[in-house]
Structure formats: C-alpha cells, structure tokens
Amino acid sequence: MIDVTADEPTLSEPTKTYKHAVYPFPLGLDPREFDGYPPTYIKNEPEHELNFFLTDASDQTQQDEGGNKKRGRIFKKMLRKEVKKNANVKPKRSSLACSLVSREEISFEQLQNQVSSSPSQNNFKTKPVIIICHGAMSWRNQMLLANLSAELLRCLDAHILRFDFNGNGHSKGEWSMGNFNREYEDLLTVIDFVTNSIGCQVRCVIGHSKGSASILNCASHVAKQELEDGKDVTFRCFVNLAGRYRVPEIHDPLSKFGEEQRAEMMKTGFFEITSTWGDGRIFKVTKEDIDAYKLQSVADTPKVLVHLKKDSSVRVLTIHGHQDEVVSVQNAFRFDEEIANHSLHVIKQANHNFNGIKYLDEMVEQIVTFYKSVYNET
C-alpha cells in the first residue's frame, strides 16, 4: 500500500554514486508481447530498439571490513559474463521495463558498461533523450506511444525511451488505481538513470492520460528550481496528451464507476473492472486505492500547477481530442487558462487514444515543432 503521507519526491541532483542496474529481457520473453495486452503494432519500425529492465543497484553492494557499503565490482563482472553467456538474468522485483529506440545500434553490453562506469565515460553516442509515459491500464507498447516513439526518432536527433510504470506491462509490482505518487517516483528514477547513469540529457517528457499527472508534476518542479532556487534548467519541454485536470475535493474517483460497482465496494471493500482497451484484462479496485487516489499530491492538479502559473522557461504543449470520451476536452481548456507558457492543439475528431495512429502525423508535427521552438532549433 502506498504511503500517502510521505514527503513528495523531488528531482534528483547529479551524483557521483551510481544507483542503477540494468538486466536484459530473459530468453523466451518477447518485449513486444505480454499476457492480456493488445499485440504491438508499429507502422514504421525504428532503426534500432534495445529492451531492458532498470532496477535499483543497492542489492549489488557488499560490506567492507569497516561496515561501509561499496560497489560490488566483482559481482558486476560476473553479471556481465553471465549475460554474455546466457542472457537469462531474472529482473528484480522493483524493475521497470524499458524500450530505448535509437538511430545507431546500442548493444546491451554497451549499455551495461555505461551504467557501471562514470557518466562522463560514454560507451555509446550521447544524444538528448525524450521520455514517454503511458496511461492507466496501459503500457509502453500501446499502439499510439510505440508509433509515436518511432516517428519522433525519425524527425529528431534524439534517443526515445518509453517504459512501463510499476505494475503495468513487463514491469514488476502490483497494479493500483491510486498510485500517482509511485508513478511519479518511477519517472524520476528514469530521469535519474538517463542523467546520472548513461550521461545523456533529458530534453522532453511526454505523458498520455494518467501519465500526464507525472509529467506535469515534473514540469512544475523544474519551474520551481528555476524560479525559486535560481538554477539553470537543462530540460523544459513537456507534452500532455489528453490529461485530466483533477481537483480532489470535486473529482470523486468513484463517480466514474456504475452503481453496482459502488455498491460492491461498500459491501466487500473492492470491485473488479475490465480493461478499457477491450482486451479482457481484469483489475481489482480497492477502497484503499480510492482513498489513496484522493490524497496523493501528484493527483492534485491545482497544487501541481502552482509553479507553472508563473512565467519561466518551462513550456507545456497539450494535445487533446475534441471527441475524447474519457477525459473531456474542457480539461485541455483549463490547462490552457492556468499554465503560463502553454500551447494547445485540439484534434477535432480524435478520441481519448487519438484513434490509434489515425492522427499520428498531425501529433508528430505538433510535438516536433513545439520541441524545436523550445530549444530554438531549426
């Protein structure tokens, strides 16, 4: 269960300690398939895609004679040999499944060598990185997001990294409806990994639906670093795809469910819902989920936007479908009113998932134009 009383996570500072470890996908586990999820379809395959698990490296430390922990270098050498020999290392319980697409081939061994060394010692070509976050009951290979990453790779000189939040897709952990804070921590983990373990610079973060809560919270913290802490921020481009403007005192998460489900909640403390993706997956929603949903700071949009209401170099693009049947387009208009440096693009006939890839070209054009304008690129 999520600790909703814990301090709000913050963006990590550059560090000289390397906290991450990576593991390959085990033999026999298809990175593009997972039980119950729709099959992955990518119209134009990216030039190269590396799939791996990202986890905390704390379990790879060992005690020295003085009782202090130090980096388990012998273990890492053994792990590299094992990966080369069998490529069947089991991912840890808290691992995040990641897909990194690039124009140049990056081998798993190159990635692992980079993670095991100083960020300044690059084992592959350093480029800006764009991170993509999925929505509720979804995963990194959702049709829109997988195709979006491939097209952005074609248009921008950057690596594109998408990942599964805890409890979704191939990532470990349990799914929970009310896990906004945990998902934000997952995003910060990925940002820290890109910055401090592989020595690249995050330039843009994109979030769809529920994933937008994490990216807007991140945007607000970056703005705070600039406005209140006087720091020069290196990434300031954020894209909100069909995100919801949540006001906990007004938006009751139970209101989106039927009377029978609410009655079942009162009776048993939980009810089950079927995936909105039409794939038959079943999810359990508990009373604890609902309570956590109401209390978590990342889901409180007015508080999240407090620093984005002020003029800073941070910019947000919202793309929303006018025919969105899940999150009304009025949410997009609300963001446009309250975020100081905001751009809005409404697609007239698009639904919540932008009708698969029907409007992909239009979305890519908007994102690429926005990205280049943020960084004054031609």
Coordinates of C-alpha atoms in Angstrom, one line a residue:
M1 CA 0.0 0.0 0.0
I2 CA 1.3 3.5 -0.9
D3 CA 2.3 5.8 1.9
V4 CA 0.3 8.9 1.0
T5 CA 1.8 10.8 4.0
A6 CA 5.4 10.5 2.7
D7 CA 7.3 13.6 1.5
E8 CA 6.7 14.5 -2.1
P9 CA 9.5 13.2 -4.3
T10 CA 11.8 15.8 -5.9
L11 CA 14.0 15.8 -8.9
S12 CA 17.4 14.3 -8.1
E13 CA 20.6 16.2 -8.2
P14 CA 23.7 14.9 -10.2
T15 CA 25.5 12.4 -8.1
K16 CA 28.8 10.6 -8.1
T17 CA 27.3 7.4 -6.9
Y18 CA 25.7 5.0 -9.5
K19 CA 22.5 3.7 -8.1
H20 CA 21.1 1.8 -11.1
A21 CA 21.5 -1.6 -12.7
V22 CA 20.2 -3.0 -15.9
Y23 CA 19.2 -6.5 -16.9
P24 CA 18.4 -8.0 -20.3
F25 CA 15.0 -9.5 -21.2
P26 CA 15.2 -13.2 -20.3
L27 CA 15.3 -15.6 -23.2
G28 CA 11.8 -16.5 -24.3
L29 CA 10.2 -13.3 -23.0
D30 CA 9.1 -11.2 -26.0
P31 CA 9.5 -7.5 -25.3
R32 CA 6.6 -6.8 -27.6
E33 CA 4.1 -9.2 -26.1
F34 CA 2.6 -9.6 -22.7
D35 CA -0.4 -11.6 -21.4
G36 CA -3.7 -9.8 -21.9
Y37 CA -2.3 -6.7 -23.6
P38 CA -3.1 -5.9 -27.2
P39 CA -0.4 -7.0 -29.6
T40 CA 2.2 -4.3 -30.5
Y41 CA 1.8 -2.8 -33.9
I42 CA 4.4 -0.3 -35.2
K43 CA 3.8 1.0 -38.8
N44 CA 7.4 2.1 -39.4
E45 CA 9.8 0.2 -37.2
P46 CA 12.5 2.2 -35.5
E47 CA 16.1 1.7 -36.8
H48 CA 17.2 0.1 -33.5
E49 CA 15.4 -0.8 -30.3
L50 CA 17.0 -2.0 -27.1
N51 CA 14.8 -3.6 -24.4
F52 CA 16.0 -4.0 -20.8
F53 CA 15.0 -3.9 -17.2
L54 CA 16.0 -1.0 -15.0
T55 CA 16.3 -1.5 -11.2
D56 CA 18.0 -0.2 -8.1
A57 CA 21.6 -1.3 -7.7
S58 CA 21.5 -1.3 -3.9
D59 CA 21.4 -5.1 -3.9
Q60 CA 24.7 -5.2 -5.7
T61 CA 26.7 -3.7 -2.9
Q62 CA 28.8 -5.5 -0.4
Q63 CA 30.1 -4.8 3.1
D64 CA 33.7 -4.0 3.5
E65 CA 35.6 -4.7 6.7
G66 CA 34.6 -1.3 8.2
G67 CA 30.9 -2.0 7.7
N68 CA 30.6 0.5 4.9
K69 CA 28.9 -0.5 1.6
K70 CA 30.9 -0.3 -1.6
R71 CA 30.2 -1.1 -5.2
G72 CA 30.3 -4.8 -5.9
R73 CA 32.6 -4.6 -8.9
I74 CA 33.4 -8.4 -8.8
F75 CA 29.6 -9.1 -8.9
K76 CA 29.2 -6.8 -11.9
K77 CA 32.0 -8.6 -13.8
M78 CA 30.3 -11.9 -13.0
L79 CA 27.0 -10.5 -14.1
R80 CA 28.4 -9.3 -17.5
K81 CA 29.9 -12.8 -18.1
E82 CA 26.5 -14.4 -17.2
V83 CA 24.7 -12.0 -19.5
K84 CA 27.1 -12.8 -22.3
K85 CA 26.8 -16.5 -21.7
N86 CA 23.1 -16.9 -21.2
A87 CA 21.2 -13.6 -21.3
N88 CA 18.8 -15.1 -18.8
V89 CA 19.3 -13.0 -15.7
K90 CA 16.0 -12.6 -13.9
P91 CA 14.8 -9.0 -13.3
K92 CA 14.4 -7.8 -9.7
R93 CA 11.0 -7.3 -8.1
S94 CA 11.1 -3.5 -8.4
S95 CA 12.4 -3.4 -12.0
L96 CA 11.0 -1.2 -14.7
A97 CA 10.7 -2.5 -18.3
C98 CA 12.2 0.0 -20.8
S99 CA 12.5 0.3 -24.6
L100 CA 15.2 2.6 -25.9
V101 CA 15.0 3.4 -29.6
S102 CA 17.9 5.0 -31.5
R103 CA 19.4 5.6 -34.9
E104 CA 22.6 3.9 -34.0
E105 CA 22.7 0.4 -32.7
I106 CA 23.3 0.2 -28.9
S107 CA 24.0 -3.3 -27.5
F108 CA 23.0 -4.3 -24.1
E109 CA 26.7 -4.8 -23.2
Q110 CA 27.4 -1.2 -24.2
L111 CA 24.5 0.0 -22.0
Q112 CA 25.6 -2.1 -19.1
N113 CA 29.2 -0.9 -19.4
Q114 CA 28.0 2.7 -19.3
V115 CA 25.8 2.1 -16.3
S116 CA 28.8 0.5 -14.5
S117 CA 31.1 3.4 -15.2
S118 CA 31.2 7.2 -14.8
P119 CA 28.6 9.1 -16.8
S120 CA 31.4 11.1 -18.5
Q121 CA 32.8 7.8 -20.0
N122 CA 30.3 7.3 -22.8
N123 CA 30.2 3.8 -24.3
F124 CA 27.6 5.0 -26.9
K125 CA 26.8 8.2 -28.7
T126 CA 25.4 10.8 -26.3
K127 CA 22.2 12.4 -27.5
P128 CA 19.2 14.1 -26.0
V129 CA 16.6 11.8 -24.6
I130 CA 12.8 12.1 -24.9
I131 CA 10.9 10.0 -22.3
I132 CA 7.3 8.8 -23.0
C133 CA 4.9 7.8 -20.1
H134 CA 1.8 5.7 -20.7
G135 CA -1.7 6.0 -19.2
A136 CA -3.9 3.9 -16.9
M137 CA -4.2 0.1 -17.6
S138 CA -1.8 0.6 -20.5
W139 CA 1.9 0.0 -21.2
R140 CA 4.9 1.3 -23.1
N141 CA 3.9 -0.6 -26.3
Q142 CA 0.5 0.9 -26.6
M143 CA -0.1 1.5 -30.3
L144 CA 0.0 5.3 -30.2
L145 CA 3.1 5.5 -27.9
A146 CA 5.1 2.9 -29.7
N147 CA 4.4 4.5 -33.1
L148 CA 5.0 8.0 -31.6
S149 CA 8.5 7.0 -30.4
A150 CA 9.4 5.6 -33.9
E151 CA 8.2 8.7 -35.7
L152 CA 9.9 11.1 -33.2
L153 CA 13.1 9.2 -33.7
R154 CA 12.8 9.8 -37.5
C155 CA 12.2 13.5 -37.1
L156 CA 14.6 14.4 -34.2
D157 CA 18.2 13.7 -33.5
A158 CA 17.5 12.1 -30.1
H159 CA 17.1 8.8 -28.3
I160 CA 13.5 7.9 -27.3
L161 CA 12.9 6.0 -24.1
R162 CA 9.5 4.6 -23.1
F163 CA 8.9 2.5 -20.0
D164 CA 6.2 0.6 -18.1
F165 CA 5.2 2.0 -14.7
N166 CA 5.3 -0.4 -11.8
G167 CA 2.5 -3.0 -12.0
N168 CA 2.0 -2.4 -15.7
G169 CA 3.2 -4.4 -18.8
H170 CA 6.5 -6.1 -18.1
S171 CA 7.4 -4.0 -15.1
K172 CA 7.2 -5.7 -11.7
G173 CA 5.0 -4.7 -8.8
E174 CA 1.2 -4.7 -8.3
W175 CA -1.2 -2.6 -10.3
S176 CA -3.1 0.1 -8.4
M177 CA -5.6 2.7 -9.5
G178 CA -4.4 5.2 -6.8
N179 CA -0.6 5.0 -7.4
F180 CA 0.1 8.6 -8.8
N181 CA 3.0 9.2 -6.3
R182 CA 4.6 5.9 -7.1
E183 CA 4.4 6.5 -10.9
Y184 CA 6.0 9.9 -10.4
E185 CA 8.8 8.2 -8.5
D186 CA 9.2 5.8 -11.4
L187 CA 9.5 8.8 -13.8
L188 CA 12.1 10.4 -11.5
T189 CA 14.0 7.1 -11.5
V190 CA 14.1 7.0 -15.3
I191 CA 15.2 10.7 -15.4
D192 CA 18.0 10.0 -12.9
F193 CA 19.1 6.9 -14.9
V194 CA 19.3 8.9 -18.1
T195 CA 21.2 11.8 -16.5
N196 CA 23.4 10.1 -13.9
S197 CA 23.9 6.6 -15.2
I198 CA 24.2 6.9 -19.0
G199 CA 25.3 10.5 -19.2
C200 CA 22.6 11.8 -21.5
Q201 CA 20.4 14.8 -21.2
V202 CA 16.6 14.6 -20.9
R203 CA 15.1 17.2 -23.2
C204 CA 11.4 16.3 -23.2
V205 CA 8.9 14.2 -21.3
I206 CA 5.6 13.2 -22.9
G207 CA 2.7 11.7 -20.9
H208 CA -0.6 10.3 -22.1
S209 CA -3.8 10.3 -19.9
K210 CA -2.9 9.3 -16.4
G211 CA 0.8 9.6 -17.3
S212 CA 0.3 13.3 -17.7
A213 CA 0.0 13.7 -13.9
S214 CA 3.6 12.6 -13.5
I215 CA 5.0 14.8 -16.3
L216 CA 3.1 17.9 -15.2
N217 CA 4.4 17.4 -11.6
C218 CA 7.9 17.1 -13.1
A219 CA 7.4 20.3 -15.1
S220 CA 6.3 22.2 -12.0
H221 CA 9.4 21.0 -10.1
V222 CA 11.7 22.1 -12.9
A223 CA 9.9 25.5 -12.9
K224 CA 10.4 25.8 -9.2
Q225 CA 14.1 25.0 -9.5
E226 CA 14.4 27.9 -11.9
L227 CA 12.1 30.4 -10.2
E228 CA 12.9 29.8 -6.5
D229 CA 16.3 28.1 -6.5
G230 CA 17.8 30.2 -9.3
K231 CA 19.0 27.1 -11.2
D232 CA 19.6 26.9 -14.9
V233 CA 17.4 24.2 -16.1
T234 CA 18.5 21.9 -18.9
F235 CA 15.2 20.5 -19.9
R236 CA 12.0 22.4 -20.1
C237 CA 9.8 20.7 -22.8
F238 CA 6.7 18.8 -21.6
V239 CA 3.8 17.3 -23.6
N240 CA 0.4 16.5 -22.1
L241 CA -1.6 14.1 -24.2
A242 CA -5.3 14.0 -23.1
G243 CA -4.5 14.6 -19.4
R244 CA -7.1 15.2 -16.8
Y245 CA -7.3 18.3 -14.6
R246 CA -8.0 16.7 -11.2
V247 CA -9.4 18.6 -8.2
P248 CA -9.6 16.1 -5.3
E249 CA -12.4 18.0 -3.5
I250 CA -14.5 17.9 -6.6
H251 CA -13.5 14.9 -8.6
D252 CA -14.7 11.7 -6.8
P253 CA -12.9 8.8 -8.5
L254 CA -15.9 6.6 -7.6
S255 CA -18.1 8.7 -9.8
K256 CA -16.6 7.2 -13.0
F257 CA -18.0 3.7 -11.9
G258 CA -21.5 2.3 -12.0
E259 CA -23.9 1.9 -9.1
E260 CA -23.4 -1.8 -8.9
Q261 CA -19.6 -1.3 -8.6
R262 CA -20.0 1.3 -5.9
A263 CA -22.4 -1.0 -4.0
E264 CA -19.9 -3.8 -4.3
M265 CA -17.2 -1.5 -2.8
M266 CA -19.4 -0.7 0.2
K267 CA -20.1 -4.4 0.7
T268 CA -16.8 -6.1 0.2
G269 CA -14.2 -3.3 0.1
F270 CA -13.4 -3.8 -3.6
F271 CA -14.7 -4.4 -7.0
E272 CA -13.3 -5.5 -10.4
I273 CA -13.1 -3.6 -13.6
T274 CA -12.4 -4.7 -17.2
S275 CA -9.7 -3.0 -19.2
T276 CA -10.9 -0.1 -21.3
W277 CA -8.7 -1.4 -24.1
G278 CA -11.1 -4.1 -25.0
D279 CA -8.6 -6.9 -24.3
G280 CA -10.5 -8.6 -21.4
R281 CA -7.9 -7.9 -18.6
I282 CA -9.4 -7.7 -15.1
F283 CA -8.3 -5.2 -12.5
K284 CA -9.1 -5.0 -8.8
V285 CA -10.0 -1.6 -7.3
T286 CA -9.9 -1.5 -3.5
K287 CA -11.2 1.1 -1.0
E288 CA -7.5 1.8 -0.2
D289 CA -7.0 2.7 -3.9
I290 CA -9.8 5.2 -3.8
D291 CA -8.6 6.7 -0.5
A292 CA -5.0 7.0 -1.9
Y293 CA -6.3 8.5 -5.1
K294 CA -8.0 11.3 -3.2
L295 CA -4.9 12.1 -1.0
Q296 CA -1.9 11.9 -3.3
S297 CA -0.3 15.2 -4.1
V298 CA 0.6 14.3 -7.7
A299 CA -3.1 13.9 -8.5
D300 CA -4.0 17.4 -7.1
T301 CA -3.7 19.4 -10.2
P302 CA -4.2 23.0 -8.7
K303 CA -1.2 22.3 -6.4
V304 CA 0.8 20.7 -9.1
L305 CA 0.4 23.7 -11.4
V306 CA 1.4 26.3 -8.8
H307 CA 4.8 26.9 -10.3
L308 CA 3.6 26.6 -13.9
K309 CA 1.3 29.5 -13.4
K310 CA 4.3 31.8 -13.2
D311 CA 6.5 32.8 -16.1
S312 CA 9.5 30.6 -16.5
S313 CA 11.4 28.9 -19.4
V314 CA 9.4 25.7 -18.8
R315 CA 6.8 25.1 -21.6
V316 CA 3.9 22.7 -21.9
L317 CA 2.1 21.5 -25.0
T318 CA -1.4 19.9 -24.6
I319 CA -2.8 17.8 -27.4
H320 CA -6.4 16.7 -26.8
G321 CA -9.1 15.1 -28.9
H322 CA -12.4 17.1 -29.2
Q323 CA -14.3 13.8 -29.1
D324 CA -12.5 12.4 -26.1
E325 CA -15.0 10.1 -24.4
V326 CA -12.9 9.6 -21.2
V327 CA -11.4 13.0 -20.4
S328 CA -13.5 15.9 -21.7
V329 CA -11.7 18.4 -23.9
Q330 CA -12.7 21.0 -21.3
N331 CA -9.8 19.7 -19.2
A332 CA -7.4 20.9 -22.0
F333 CA -9.0 24.4 -22.0
R334 CA -8.5 24.5 -18.2
F335 CA -4.8 23.8 -18.6
D336 CA -4.6 26.5 -21.3
E337 CA -6.1 29.0 -18.9
E338 CA -3.8 28.2 -16.0
I339 CA -0.3 27.3 -17.4
A340 CA 1.7 30.5 -18.2
N341 CA 3.7 29.1 -21.1
H342 CA 1.2 26.8 -22.7
S343 CA 0.4 25.7 -26.2
L344 CA -2.9 23.9 -27.0
H345 CA -3.8 21.8 -30.1
V346 CA -7.2 20.2 -30.3
I347 CA -7.8 17.5 -32.9
K348 CA -11.5 17.8 -33.9
Q349 CA -12.4 14.2 -34.4
A350 CA -9.9 12.4 -32.1
N351 CA -11.0 10.3 -29.1
H352 CA -9.1 9.7 -25.9
N353 CA -6.5 7.4 -27.6
F354 CA -6.4 9.5 -30.7
N355 CA -8.0 6.7 -32.7
G356 CA -4.8 4.6 -32.7
I357 CA -2.5 6.1 -35.2
K358 CA -5.1 7.9 -37.4
Y359 CA -3.8 11.3 -36.3
L360 CA -0.2 10.3 -35.7
D361 CA 1.3 12.5 -38.4
E362 CA -0.5 15.6 -37.0
M363 CA 0.6 14.9 -33.5
V364 CA 4.2 14.3 -34.5
E365 CA 4.2 17.6 -36.5
Q366 CA 2.9 19.5 -33.4
I367 CA 5.4 17.9 -31.0
V368 CA 8.4 18.3 -33.3
T369 CA 7.5 22.0 -34.0
F370 CA 7.0 22.6 -30.3
Y371 CA 10.2 20.8 -29.3
K372 CA 12.3 22.8 -31.8
S373 CA 10.7 26.1 -30.7
V374 CA 11.6 25.4 -27.1
Y375 CA 15.2 24.8 -27.9
N376 CA 15.4 27.3 -30.8
E377 CA 16.2 24.6 -33.3
T378 CA 15.5 24.9 -37.0

